[in-house]
Coordinates of C-alpha atoms in Angstrom, one line a residue:
X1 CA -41.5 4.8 -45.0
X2 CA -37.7 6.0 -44.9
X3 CA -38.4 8.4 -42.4
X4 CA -40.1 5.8 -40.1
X5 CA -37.8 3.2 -40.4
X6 CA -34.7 6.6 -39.6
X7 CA -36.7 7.0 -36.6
X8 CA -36.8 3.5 -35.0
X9 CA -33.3 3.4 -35.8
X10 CA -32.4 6.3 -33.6
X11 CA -34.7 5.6 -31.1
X12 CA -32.5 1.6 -30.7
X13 CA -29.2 3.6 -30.5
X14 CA -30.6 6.1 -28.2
X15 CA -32.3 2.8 -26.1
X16 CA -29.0 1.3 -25.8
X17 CA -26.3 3.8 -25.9
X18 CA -26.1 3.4 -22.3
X19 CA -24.9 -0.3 -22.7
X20 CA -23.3 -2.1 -20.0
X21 CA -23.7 0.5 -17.4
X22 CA -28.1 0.2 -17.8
X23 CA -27.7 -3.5 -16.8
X24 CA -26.3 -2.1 -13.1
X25 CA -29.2 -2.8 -10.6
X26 CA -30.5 0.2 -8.8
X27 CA -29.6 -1.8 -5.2
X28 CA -25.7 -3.2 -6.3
X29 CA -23.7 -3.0 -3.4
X30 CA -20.2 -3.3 -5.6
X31 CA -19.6 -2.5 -8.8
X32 CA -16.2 -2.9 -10.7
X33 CA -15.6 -1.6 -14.1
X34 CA -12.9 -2.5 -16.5
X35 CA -12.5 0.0 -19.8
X36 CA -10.4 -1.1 -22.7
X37 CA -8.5 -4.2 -21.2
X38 CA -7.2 -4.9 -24.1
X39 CA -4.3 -2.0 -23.3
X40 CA -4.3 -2.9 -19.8
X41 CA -3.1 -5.9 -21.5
X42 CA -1.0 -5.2 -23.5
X43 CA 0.9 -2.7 -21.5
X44 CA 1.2 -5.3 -19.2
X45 CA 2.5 -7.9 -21.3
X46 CA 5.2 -5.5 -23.0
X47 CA 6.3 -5.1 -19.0
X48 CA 6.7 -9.3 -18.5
X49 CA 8.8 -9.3 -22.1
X50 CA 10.9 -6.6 -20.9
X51 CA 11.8 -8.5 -17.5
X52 CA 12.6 -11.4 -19.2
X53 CA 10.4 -14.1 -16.8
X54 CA 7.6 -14.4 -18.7
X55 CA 4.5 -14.8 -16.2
X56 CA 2.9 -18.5 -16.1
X57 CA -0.9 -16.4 -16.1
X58 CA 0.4 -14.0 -18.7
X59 CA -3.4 -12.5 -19.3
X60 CA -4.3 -11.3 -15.7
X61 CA -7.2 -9.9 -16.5
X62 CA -8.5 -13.3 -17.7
X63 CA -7.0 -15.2 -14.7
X64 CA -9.0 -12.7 -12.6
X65 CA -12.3 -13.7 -14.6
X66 CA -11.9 -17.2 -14.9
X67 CA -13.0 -17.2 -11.5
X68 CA -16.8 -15.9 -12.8
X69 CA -16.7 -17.1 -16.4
X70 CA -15.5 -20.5 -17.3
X71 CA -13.9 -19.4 -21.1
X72 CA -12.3 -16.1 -19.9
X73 CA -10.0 -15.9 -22.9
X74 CA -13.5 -15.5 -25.3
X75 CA -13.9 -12.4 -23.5
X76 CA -14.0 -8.9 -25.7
X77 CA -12.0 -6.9 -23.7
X78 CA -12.3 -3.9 -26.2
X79 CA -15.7 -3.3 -24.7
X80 CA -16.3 -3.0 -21.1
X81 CA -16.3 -6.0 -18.2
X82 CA -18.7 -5.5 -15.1
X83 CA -18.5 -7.4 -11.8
X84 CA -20.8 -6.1 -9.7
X85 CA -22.3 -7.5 -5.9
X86 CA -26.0 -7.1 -5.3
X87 CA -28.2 -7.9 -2.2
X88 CA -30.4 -11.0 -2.7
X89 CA -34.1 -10.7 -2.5
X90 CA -35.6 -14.0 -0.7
X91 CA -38.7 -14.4 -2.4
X92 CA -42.1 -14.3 -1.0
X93 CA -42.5 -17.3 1.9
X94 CA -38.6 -18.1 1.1
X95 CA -37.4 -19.1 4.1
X96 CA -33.8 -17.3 4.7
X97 CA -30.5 -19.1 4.4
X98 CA -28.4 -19.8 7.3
X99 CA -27.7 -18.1 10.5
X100 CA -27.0 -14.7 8.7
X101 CA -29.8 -14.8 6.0
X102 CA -29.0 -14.7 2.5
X103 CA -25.7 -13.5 1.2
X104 CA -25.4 -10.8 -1.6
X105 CA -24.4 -12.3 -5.3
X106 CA -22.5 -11.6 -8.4
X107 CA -23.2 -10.8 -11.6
X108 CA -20.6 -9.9 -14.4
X109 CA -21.6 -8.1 -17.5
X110 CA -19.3 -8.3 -20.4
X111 CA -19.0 -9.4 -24.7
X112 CA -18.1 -12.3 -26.3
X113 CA -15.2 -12.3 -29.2
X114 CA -16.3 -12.8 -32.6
X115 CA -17.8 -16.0 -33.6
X116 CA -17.5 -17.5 -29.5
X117 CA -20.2 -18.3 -26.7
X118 CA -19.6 -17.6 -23.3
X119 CA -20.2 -20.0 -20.3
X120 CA -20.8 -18.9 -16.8
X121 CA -18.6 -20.6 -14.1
X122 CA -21.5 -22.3 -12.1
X123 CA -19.0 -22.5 -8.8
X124 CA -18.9 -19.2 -8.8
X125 CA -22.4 -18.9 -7.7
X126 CA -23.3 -17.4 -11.4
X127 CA -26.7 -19.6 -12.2
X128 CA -28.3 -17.8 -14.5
X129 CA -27.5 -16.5 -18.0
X130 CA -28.8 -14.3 -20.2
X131 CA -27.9 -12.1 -23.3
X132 CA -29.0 -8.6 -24.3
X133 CA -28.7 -6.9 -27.2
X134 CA -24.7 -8.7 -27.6
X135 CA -24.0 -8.1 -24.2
X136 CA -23.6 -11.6 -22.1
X137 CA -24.9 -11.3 -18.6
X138 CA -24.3 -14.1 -15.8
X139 CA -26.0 -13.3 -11.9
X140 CA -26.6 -15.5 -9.2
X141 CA -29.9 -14.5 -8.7
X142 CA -32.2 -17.1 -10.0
X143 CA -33.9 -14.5 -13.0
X144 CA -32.5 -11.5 -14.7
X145 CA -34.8 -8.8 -16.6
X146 CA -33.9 -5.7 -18.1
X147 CA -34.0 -2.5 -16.0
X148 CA -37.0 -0.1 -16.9
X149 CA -36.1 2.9 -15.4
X150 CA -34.3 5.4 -17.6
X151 CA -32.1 6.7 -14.9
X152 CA -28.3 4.7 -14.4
X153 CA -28.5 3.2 -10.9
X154 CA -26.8 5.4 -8.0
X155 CA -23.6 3.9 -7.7
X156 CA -22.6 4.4 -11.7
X157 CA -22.2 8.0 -10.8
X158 CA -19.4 7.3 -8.2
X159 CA -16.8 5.9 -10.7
X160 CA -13.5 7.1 -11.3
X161 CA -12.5 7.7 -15.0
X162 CA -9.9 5.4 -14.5
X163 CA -8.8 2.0 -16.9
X164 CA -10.6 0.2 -14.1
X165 CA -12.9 1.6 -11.7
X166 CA -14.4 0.3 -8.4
X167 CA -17.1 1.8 -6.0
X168 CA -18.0 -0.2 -3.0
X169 CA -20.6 0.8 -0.5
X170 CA -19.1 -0.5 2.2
X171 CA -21.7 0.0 4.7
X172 CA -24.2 -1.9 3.1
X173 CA -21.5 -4.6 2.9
X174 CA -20.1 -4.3 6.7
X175 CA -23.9 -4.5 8.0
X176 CA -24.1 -7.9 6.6
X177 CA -20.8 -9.9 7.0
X178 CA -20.1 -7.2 10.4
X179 CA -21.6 -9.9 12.5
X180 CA -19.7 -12.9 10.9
X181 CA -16.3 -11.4 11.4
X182 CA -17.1 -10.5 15.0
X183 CA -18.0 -13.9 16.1
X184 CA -15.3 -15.5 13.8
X185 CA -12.5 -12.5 15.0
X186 CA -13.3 -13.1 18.4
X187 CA -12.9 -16.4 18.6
X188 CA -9.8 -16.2 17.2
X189 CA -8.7 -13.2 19.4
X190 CA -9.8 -15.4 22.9
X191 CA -7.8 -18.5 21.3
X192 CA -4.4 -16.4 21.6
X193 CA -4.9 -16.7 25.5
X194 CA -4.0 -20.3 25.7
X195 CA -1.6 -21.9 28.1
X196 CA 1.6 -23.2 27.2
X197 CA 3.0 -27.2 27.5
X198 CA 3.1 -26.7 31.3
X199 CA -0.8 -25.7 31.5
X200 CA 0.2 -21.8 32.4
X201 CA -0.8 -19.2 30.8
X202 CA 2.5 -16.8 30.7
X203 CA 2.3 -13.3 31.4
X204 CA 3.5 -12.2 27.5
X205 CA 1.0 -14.2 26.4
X206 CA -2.1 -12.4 28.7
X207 CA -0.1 -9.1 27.2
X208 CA -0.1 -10.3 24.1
X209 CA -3.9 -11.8 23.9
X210 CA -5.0 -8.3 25.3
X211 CA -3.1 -6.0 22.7
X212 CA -4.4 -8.3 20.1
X213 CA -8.5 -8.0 21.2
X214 CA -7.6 -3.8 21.7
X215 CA -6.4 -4.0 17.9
X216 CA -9.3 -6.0 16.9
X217 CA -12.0 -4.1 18.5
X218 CA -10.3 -0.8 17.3
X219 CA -10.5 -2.4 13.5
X220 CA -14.2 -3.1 14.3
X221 CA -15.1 0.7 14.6
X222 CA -12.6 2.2 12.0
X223 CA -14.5 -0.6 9.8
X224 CA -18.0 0.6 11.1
X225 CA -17.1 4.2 10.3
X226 CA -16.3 3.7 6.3
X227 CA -19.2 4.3 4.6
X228 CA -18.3 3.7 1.0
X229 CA -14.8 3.2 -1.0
X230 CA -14.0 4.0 -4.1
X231 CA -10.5 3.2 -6.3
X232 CA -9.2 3.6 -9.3
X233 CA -6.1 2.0 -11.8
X234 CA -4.7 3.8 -14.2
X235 CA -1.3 4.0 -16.4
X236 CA 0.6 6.7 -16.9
X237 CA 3.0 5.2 -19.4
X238 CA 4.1 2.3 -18.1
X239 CA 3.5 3.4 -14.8
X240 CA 0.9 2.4 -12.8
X241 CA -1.6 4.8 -10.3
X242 CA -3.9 3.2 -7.7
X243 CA -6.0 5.6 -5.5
X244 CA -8.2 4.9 -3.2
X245 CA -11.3 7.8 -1.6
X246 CA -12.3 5.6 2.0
X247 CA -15.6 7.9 2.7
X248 CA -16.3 7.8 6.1
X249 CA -19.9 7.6 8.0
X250 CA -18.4 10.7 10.6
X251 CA -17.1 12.5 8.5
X252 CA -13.4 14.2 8.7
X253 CA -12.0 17.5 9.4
X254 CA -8.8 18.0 8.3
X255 CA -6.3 20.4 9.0
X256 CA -4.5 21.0 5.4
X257 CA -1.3 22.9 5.8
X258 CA 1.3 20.7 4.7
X259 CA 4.2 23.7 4.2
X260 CA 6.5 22.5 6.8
X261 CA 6.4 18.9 5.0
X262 CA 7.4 20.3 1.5
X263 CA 10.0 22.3 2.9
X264 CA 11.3 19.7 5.3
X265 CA 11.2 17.3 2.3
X266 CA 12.6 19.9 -0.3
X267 CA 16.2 19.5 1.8
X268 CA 16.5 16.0 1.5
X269 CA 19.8 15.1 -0.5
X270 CA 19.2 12.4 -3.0
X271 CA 18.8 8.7 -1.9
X272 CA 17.4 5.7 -2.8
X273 CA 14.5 6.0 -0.6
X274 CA 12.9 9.0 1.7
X275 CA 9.5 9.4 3.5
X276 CA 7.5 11.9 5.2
X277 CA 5.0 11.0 8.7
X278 CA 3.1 13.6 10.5
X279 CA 2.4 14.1 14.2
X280 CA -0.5 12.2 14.7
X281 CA 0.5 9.0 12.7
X282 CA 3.9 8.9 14.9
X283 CA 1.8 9.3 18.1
X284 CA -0.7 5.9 16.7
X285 CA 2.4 4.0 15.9
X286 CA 3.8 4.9 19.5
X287 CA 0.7 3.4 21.0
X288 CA 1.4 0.1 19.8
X289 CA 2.4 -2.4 21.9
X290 CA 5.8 -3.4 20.3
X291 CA 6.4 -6.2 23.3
X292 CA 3.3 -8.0 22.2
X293 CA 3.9 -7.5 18.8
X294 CA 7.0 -9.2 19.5
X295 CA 5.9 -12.1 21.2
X296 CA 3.5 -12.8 17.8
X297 CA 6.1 -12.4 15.7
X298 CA 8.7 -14.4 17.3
X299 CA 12.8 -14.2 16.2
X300 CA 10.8 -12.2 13.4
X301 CA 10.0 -9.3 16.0
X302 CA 13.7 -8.1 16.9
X303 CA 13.0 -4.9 16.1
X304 CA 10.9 -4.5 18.9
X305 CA 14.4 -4.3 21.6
X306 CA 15.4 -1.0 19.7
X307 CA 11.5 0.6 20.2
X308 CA 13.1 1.3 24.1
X309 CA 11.0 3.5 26.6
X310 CA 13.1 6.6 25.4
X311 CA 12.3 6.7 21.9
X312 CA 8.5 7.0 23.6
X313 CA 9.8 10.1 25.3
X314 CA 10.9 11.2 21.8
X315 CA 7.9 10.8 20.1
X316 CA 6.2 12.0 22.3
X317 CA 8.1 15.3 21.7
X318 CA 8.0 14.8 17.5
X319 CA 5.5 17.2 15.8
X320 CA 6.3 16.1 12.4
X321 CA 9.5 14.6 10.4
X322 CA 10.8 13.7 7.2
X323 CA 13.6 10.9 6.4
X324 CA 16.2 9.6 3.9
X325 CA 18.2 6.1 3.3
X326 CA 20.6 5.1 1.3
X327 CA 23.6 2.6 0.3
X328 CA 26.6 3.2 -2.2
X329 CA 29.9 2.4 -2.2
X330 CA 31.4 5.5 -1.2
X331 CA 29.1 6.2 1.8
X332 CA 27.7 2.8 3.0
X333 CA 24.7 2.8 4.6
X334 CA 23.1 6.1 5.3
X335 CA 20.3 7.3 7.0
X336 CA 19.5 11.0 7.8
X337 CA 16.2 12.6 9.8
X338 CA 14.7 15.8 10.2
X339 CA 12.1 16.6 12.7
X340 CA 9.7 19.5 14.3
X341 CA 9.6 19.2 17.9
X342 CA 7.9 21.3 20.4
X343 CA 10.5 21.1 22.6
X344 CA 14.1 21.2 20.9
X345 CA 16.3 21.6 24.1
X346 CA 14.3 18.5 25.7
X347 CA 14.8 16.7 22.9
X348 CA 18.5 17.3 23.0
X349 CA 18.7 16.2 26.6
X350 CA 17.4 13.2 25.9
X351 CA 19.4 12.0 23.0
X352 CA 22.2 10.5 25.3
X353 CA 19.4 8.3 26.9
X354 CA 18.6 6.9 23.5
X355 CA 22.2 6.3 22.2
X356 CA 22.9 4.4 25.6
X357 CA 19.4 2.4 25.0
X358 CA 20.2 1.0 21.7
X359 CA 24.0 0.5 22.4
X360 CA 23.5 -3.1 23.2
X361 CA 20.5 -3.8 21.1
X362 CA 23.1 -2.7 18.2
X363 CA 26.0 -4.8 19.2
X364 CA 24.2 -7.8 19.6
X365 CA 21.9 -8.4 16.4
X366 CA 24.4 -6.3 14.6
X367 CA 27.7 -6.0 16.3
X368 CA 28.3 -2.2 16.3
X369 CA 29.8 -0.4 18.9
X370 CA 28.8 3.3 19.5
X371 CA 31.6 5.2 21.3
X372 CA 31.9 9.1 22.3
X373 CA 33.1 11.3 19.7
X374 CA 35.7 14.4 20.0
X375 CA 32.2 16.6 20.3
X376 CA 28.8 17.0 21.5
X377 CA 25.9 14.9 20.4
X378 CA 28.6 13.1 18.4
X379 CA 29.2 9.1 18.3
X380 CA 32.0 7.3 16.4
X381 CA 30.2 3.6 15.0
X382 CA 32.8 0.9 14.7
X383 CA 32.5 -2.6 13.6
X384 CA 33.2 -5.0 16.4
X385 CA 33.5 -9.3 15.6
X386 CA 35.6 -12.1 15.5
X387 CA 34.1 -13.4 12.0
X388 CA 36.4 -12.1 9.5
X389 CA 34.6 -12.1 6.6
X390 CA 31.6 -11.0 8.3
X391 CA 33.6 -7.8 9.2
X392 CA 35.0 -7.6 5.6
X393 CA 31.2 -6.9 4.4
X394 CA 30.1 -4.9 7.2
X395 CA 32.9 -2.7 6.8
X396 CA 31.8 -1.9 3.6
X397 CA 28.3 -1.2 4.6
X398 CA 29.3 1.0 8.0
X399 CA 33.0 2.2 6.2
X400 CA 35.4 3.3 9.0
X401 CA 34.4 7.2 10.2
X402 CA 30.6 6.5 10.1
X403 CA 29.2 8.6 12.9
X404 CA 26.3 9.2 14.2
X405 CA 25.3 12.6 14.9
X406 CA 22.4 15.6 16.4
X407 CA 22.0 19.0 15.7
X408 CA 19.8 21.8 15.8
X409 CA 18.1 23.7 12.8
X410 CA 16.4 26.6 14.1
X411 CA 14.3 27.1 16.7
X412 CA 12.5 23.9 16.4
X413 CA 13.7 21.1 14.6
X414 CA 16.7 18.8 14.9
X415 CA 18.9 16.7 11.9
X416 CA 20.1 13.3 13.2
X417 CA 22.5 11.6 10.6
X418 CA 24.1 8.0 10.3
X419 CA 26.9 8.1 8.0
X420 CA 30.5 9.4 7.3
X421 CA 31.1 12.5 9.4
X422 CA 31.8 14.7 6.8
X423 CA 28.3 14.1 5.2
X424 CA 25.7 16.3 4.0
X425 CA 22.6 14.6 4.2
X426 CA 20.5 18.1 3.6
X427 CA 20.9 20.8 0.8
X428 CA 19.6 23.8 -0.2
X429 CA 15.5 23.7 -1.6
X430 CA 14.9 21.3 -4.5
X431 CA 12.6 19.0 -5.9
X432 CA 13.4 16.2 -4.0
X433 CA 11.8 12.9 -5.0
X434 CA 9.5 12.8 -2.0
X435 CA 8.8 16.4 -2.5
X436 CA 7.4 15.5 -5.7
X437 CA 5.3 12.9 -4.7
X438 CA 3.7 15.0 -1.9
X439 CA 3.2 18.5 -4.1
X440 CA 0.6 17.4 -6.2
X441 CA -1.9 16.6 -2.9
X442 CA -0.7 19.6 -0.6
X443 CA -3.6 21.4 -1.1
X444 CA -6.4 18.7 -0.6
X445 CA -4.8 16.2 1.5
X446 CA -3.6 16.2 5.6
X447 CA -1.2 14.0 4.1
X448 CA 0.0 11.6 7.2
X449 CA 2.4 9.5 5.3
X450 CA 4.5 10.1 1.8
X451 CA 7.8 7.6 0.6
X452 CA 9.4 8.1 -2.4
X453 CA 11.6 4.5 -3.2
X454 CA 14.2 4.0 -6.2
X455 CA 14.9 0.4 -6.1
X456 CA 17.6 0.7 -8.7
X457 CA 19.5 3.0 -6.7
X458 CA 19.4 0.8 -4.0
X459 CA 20.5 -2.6 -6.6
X460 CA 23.3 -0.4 -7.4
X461 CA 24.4 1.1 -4.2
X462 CA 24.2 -3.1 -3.1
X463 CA 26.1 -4.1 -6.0
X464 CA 28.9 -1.8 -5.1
X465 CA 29.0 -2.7 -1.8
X466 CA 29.3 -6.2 -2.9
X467 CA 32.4 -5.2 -4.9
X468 CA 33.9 -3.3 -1.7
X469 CA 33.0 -6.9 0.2
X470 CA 34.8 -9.2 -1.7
X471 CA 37.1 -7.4 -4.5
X472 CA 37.8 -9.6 -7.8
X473 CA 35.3 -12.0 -6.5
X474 CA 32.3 -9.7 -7.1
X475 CA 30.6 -10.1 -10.2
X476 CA 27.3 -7.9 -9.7
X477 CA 26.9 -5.4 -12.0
X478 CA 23.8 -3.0 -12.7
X479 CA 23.3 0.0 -14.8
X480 CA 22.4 3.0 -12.7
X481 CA 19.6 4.3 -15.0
X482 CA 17.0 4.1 -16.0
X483 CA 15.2 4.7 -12.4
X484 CA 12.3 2.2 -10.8
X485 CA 10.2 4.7 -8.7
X486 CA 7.6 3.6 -6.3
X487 CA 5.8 5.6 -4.1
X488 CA 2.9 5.6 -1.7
X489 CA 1.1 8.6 -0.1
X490 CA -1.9 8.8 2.2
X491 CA -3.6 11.3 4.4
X492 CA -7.4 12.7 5.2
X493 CA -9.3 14.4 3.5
X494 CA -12.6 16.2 4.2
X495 CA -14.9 13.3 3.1
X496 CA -12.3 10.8 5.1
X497 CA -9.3 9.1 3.7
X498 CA -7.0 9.2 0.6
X499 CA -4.6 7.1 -0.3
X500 CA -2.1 6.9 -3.8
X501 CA 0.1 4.2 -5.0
X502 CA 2.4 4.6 -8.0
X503 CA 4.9 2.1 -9.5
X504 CA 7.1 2.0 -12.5
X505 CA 6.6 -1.1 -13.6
X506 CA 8.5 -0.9 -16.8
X507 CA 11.4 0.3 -15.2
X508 CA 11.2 -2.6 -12.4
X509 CA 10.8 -4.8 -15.2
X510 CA 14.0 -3.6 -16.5
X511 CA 15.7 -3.5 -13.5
X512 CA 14.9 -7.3 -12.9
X513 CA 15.9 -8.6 -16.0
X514 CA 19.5 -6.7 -15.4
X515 CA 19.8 -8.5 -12.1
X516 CA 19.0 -11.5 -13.5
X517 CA 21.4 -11.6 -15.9
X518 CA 24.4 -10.0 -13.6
X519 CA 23.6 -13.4 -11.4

């Protein structure tokens, strides 16, 4: 009788040992997995102590919830959460809903604390309830059963072993809603084309109206392409990882050689903030229509008067380039660029062009003037205005015997630098802090983009120019360690696109409550 009663014991664990992930439907379109929330947590209530403004929605993975269960904070988080999308089935003679038929649903799979009940939120679309074996389960479907086959459905095996994971087959999803966003997006897009107060429609505007339905239709086949996504979040300490794998229905193929980048990157000098772009991301971002972009984005849009037809020529000579900025008291604002070109000598020739371009964009939203310096490719920047104390700050920011200045590196690439004259923006190899963030994908990543920020070097670098600005007056004052790195890569990869976030929250956190308290 012991033996039996051994036996059906085993055979229950074995049954449910695969608890939550059996309840996944063999057809979900999404799935989202949260593992031990309670450290997520926890690790993120340690950071809102440490920054001293205490979040109103401390809990964010119960604020998240609440939107699918009406008691979120009865939630074990020490056991996992599911939200996962599944297609609805009309049944038999149903007639479908709406234009677009019937919409997928939700259903969240999770445990209740000790002792509590759970309650579906009903406005969430989650109608039906049910438990298994302690495992609360809420859908929108209008029955659940229990799986009976013994395999986990398809998109279980696509998760990241991350805190939280996410898989979304996108294509499943873009079929549906495709067709919705189309009719909504273009709708939208033909309203843009509107006349003004007199009843004309304005030749920006046309421009504008016709960049925007290019940029929407383009987003409708990158869209169309993606096949499925998946993402993870993770902690590594208190700083937190987000990736993202975009698979794509074409397919990719890269070319990974990113040696130039490292090397490039490995010379920057240290500063608050440096990136890396490739070829073919400067050539997309060259295409763009910066004068339409403008006339969307209003006073906001400035920018656009320094994007002049020669920096087109320019980029249209770039191969690939890596960048630095900075501010500190002794230097004031800095900013320093190497670049691959496949012509260096054209590139040269052209510079003049450029300089004379931006020469009155600069003195009017900032009131530099750019003159000729004692040598080649050389150009003294000097603080011209009638506002005193506007001069007294900007002084500080562009100190007297800020230059700009080219040169040549080699056969093919060319250093332009915007700070003191005597200035060395590049040094011999090192682990720079972009170089970092790049090495660890250099051999599986055509990595397009890479920007390694320190936002306290930046506080501090302000602070002292504050103290430059207005002398005794100044009473900003921040530590200049420890560091708050951020940084943000993405390139593609042979199944389509990657892309990595990282930030230090705990050192943001830290950083923030500083600056609070030097205010």
């Amino acid at each position: 009788m012991k033996l039996k009663a051994l036996i059906v014991l085993l055979l229950c664990s074995v049954a449910t040992a695969q608890h939550p992930m059996d309840f996944v439907p063999d057809d979900a379109i999404g799935l989202l997995v949260i593992n031990d929330g309670s450290a997520i947590n926890s690790i993120l209530q340690t950071v809102d102590a440490q920054s001293g403004m205490a979040s109103a929605t401390p809990d964010v993975l119960e604020t998240f919830l609440s939107q699918y269960i009406d008691n979120p904070n009865a939630i074990d988080f020490t056991s996992e959460v599911l939200v996962i999308l599944e297609p609805t089935i009309t049944a038999p003679g149903q007639k479908p809903a709406g234009m677009f038929g019937p919409m997928p649903h939700f259903m969240v799979v999770c445990k209740a604390k000790d002792g509590q009940t759970l309650k579906a939120n009903k406005a969430s679309g989650l109608t039906t309830e049910a438990l298994k074996d302690g495992w609360f389960i809420a859908t929108g479907a209008t029955k659940w059963s229990t799986r009976t086959s013994e395999k986990l459905s398809p998109i279980v095996e696509k998760l990241p072993e991350t805190n939280v994971a996410l898989v979304i087959e996108f294509a499943a999803i873009w079929s549906k809603f495709s067709p919705i966003i189309q009719m909504t997006g273009g709708m939208a897009v033909s309203g843009l084309n509107s006349p003004g107060p007199d009843g004309v429609i304005t030749p920006e505007t046309k421009r504008a109206a016709k960049s925007a339905q290019s940029a929407f239709g383009n987003a409708m086949k990158e869209f169309a392409d993606v096949k499925a996504i998946t993402g993870g979040f993770d902690f590594e300490d208190f700083t937190a990882v987000v990736t993202f794998d975009i698979e794509s229905i074409s397919g990719k193929s890269p070319k990974i050689d990113n040696s130039s980048m490292i090397e490039m990157a490995s010379s920057l000098a240290s500063s608050g903030a440096q990136h890396a772009m490739s070829e073919k991301l400067t050539r997309k971002l060259m295409e763009l229509d910066f004068e339409a972009l403008q006339e969307f984005a209003g006073s906001a849009g400035d920018y656009a008067n320094f994007i002049t037809p020669a920096y087109r020529k320019l980029a249209e000579l770039t191969e690939l380039n890596v960048g630095s900025c900075d501010v500190s008291g002794e230097k004031g604002f800095t900013v320093a660029v190497l670049g691959e070109y496949s012509n260096q000598n054209e590139y040269m020739k052209l510079v003049p062009e450029v300089i004379v371009s931006s020469a009155e964009a600069l003195e009017q939203y900032y009131s530099m003037e750019l003159s000729t310096a004692d040598a080649s490719y050389k150009w003294n920047v000097s603080i011209m205005s009638d506002d005193a104390e506007y001069v007294d700050v900007m002084n500080a920011v562009v100190p007297k015997g800020t230059q700009v200045r080219f040169g040549k590196q080699g056969s093919d690439r060319i250093a332009m630098m915007f700070g003191p004259k005597n200035w060395k923006a590049f040094t011999s190899p090192h682990s720079s802090a972009l170089a970092q963030v790049i090495k660890p994908h250099a051999r599986n990543v055509e990595i397009d983009y890479a920007m390694s920020m320190n936002f306290r070097k930046f506080a501090v670098g302000v602070m002292e120019i504050d103290t430059i600005a207005n002398g005794e007056d100044s009473r900003l004052s921040v530590k200049d360690s420890p560091s708050a790195k951020n940084s943000i890569l993405f390139g593609t990869t042979e199944t389509g696109t990657f892309i990595e976030i990282k930030s230090d929250l705990y050192g943001l956190a830290t950083l923030v409550s500083e600056l609070d308290i030097a205010e």
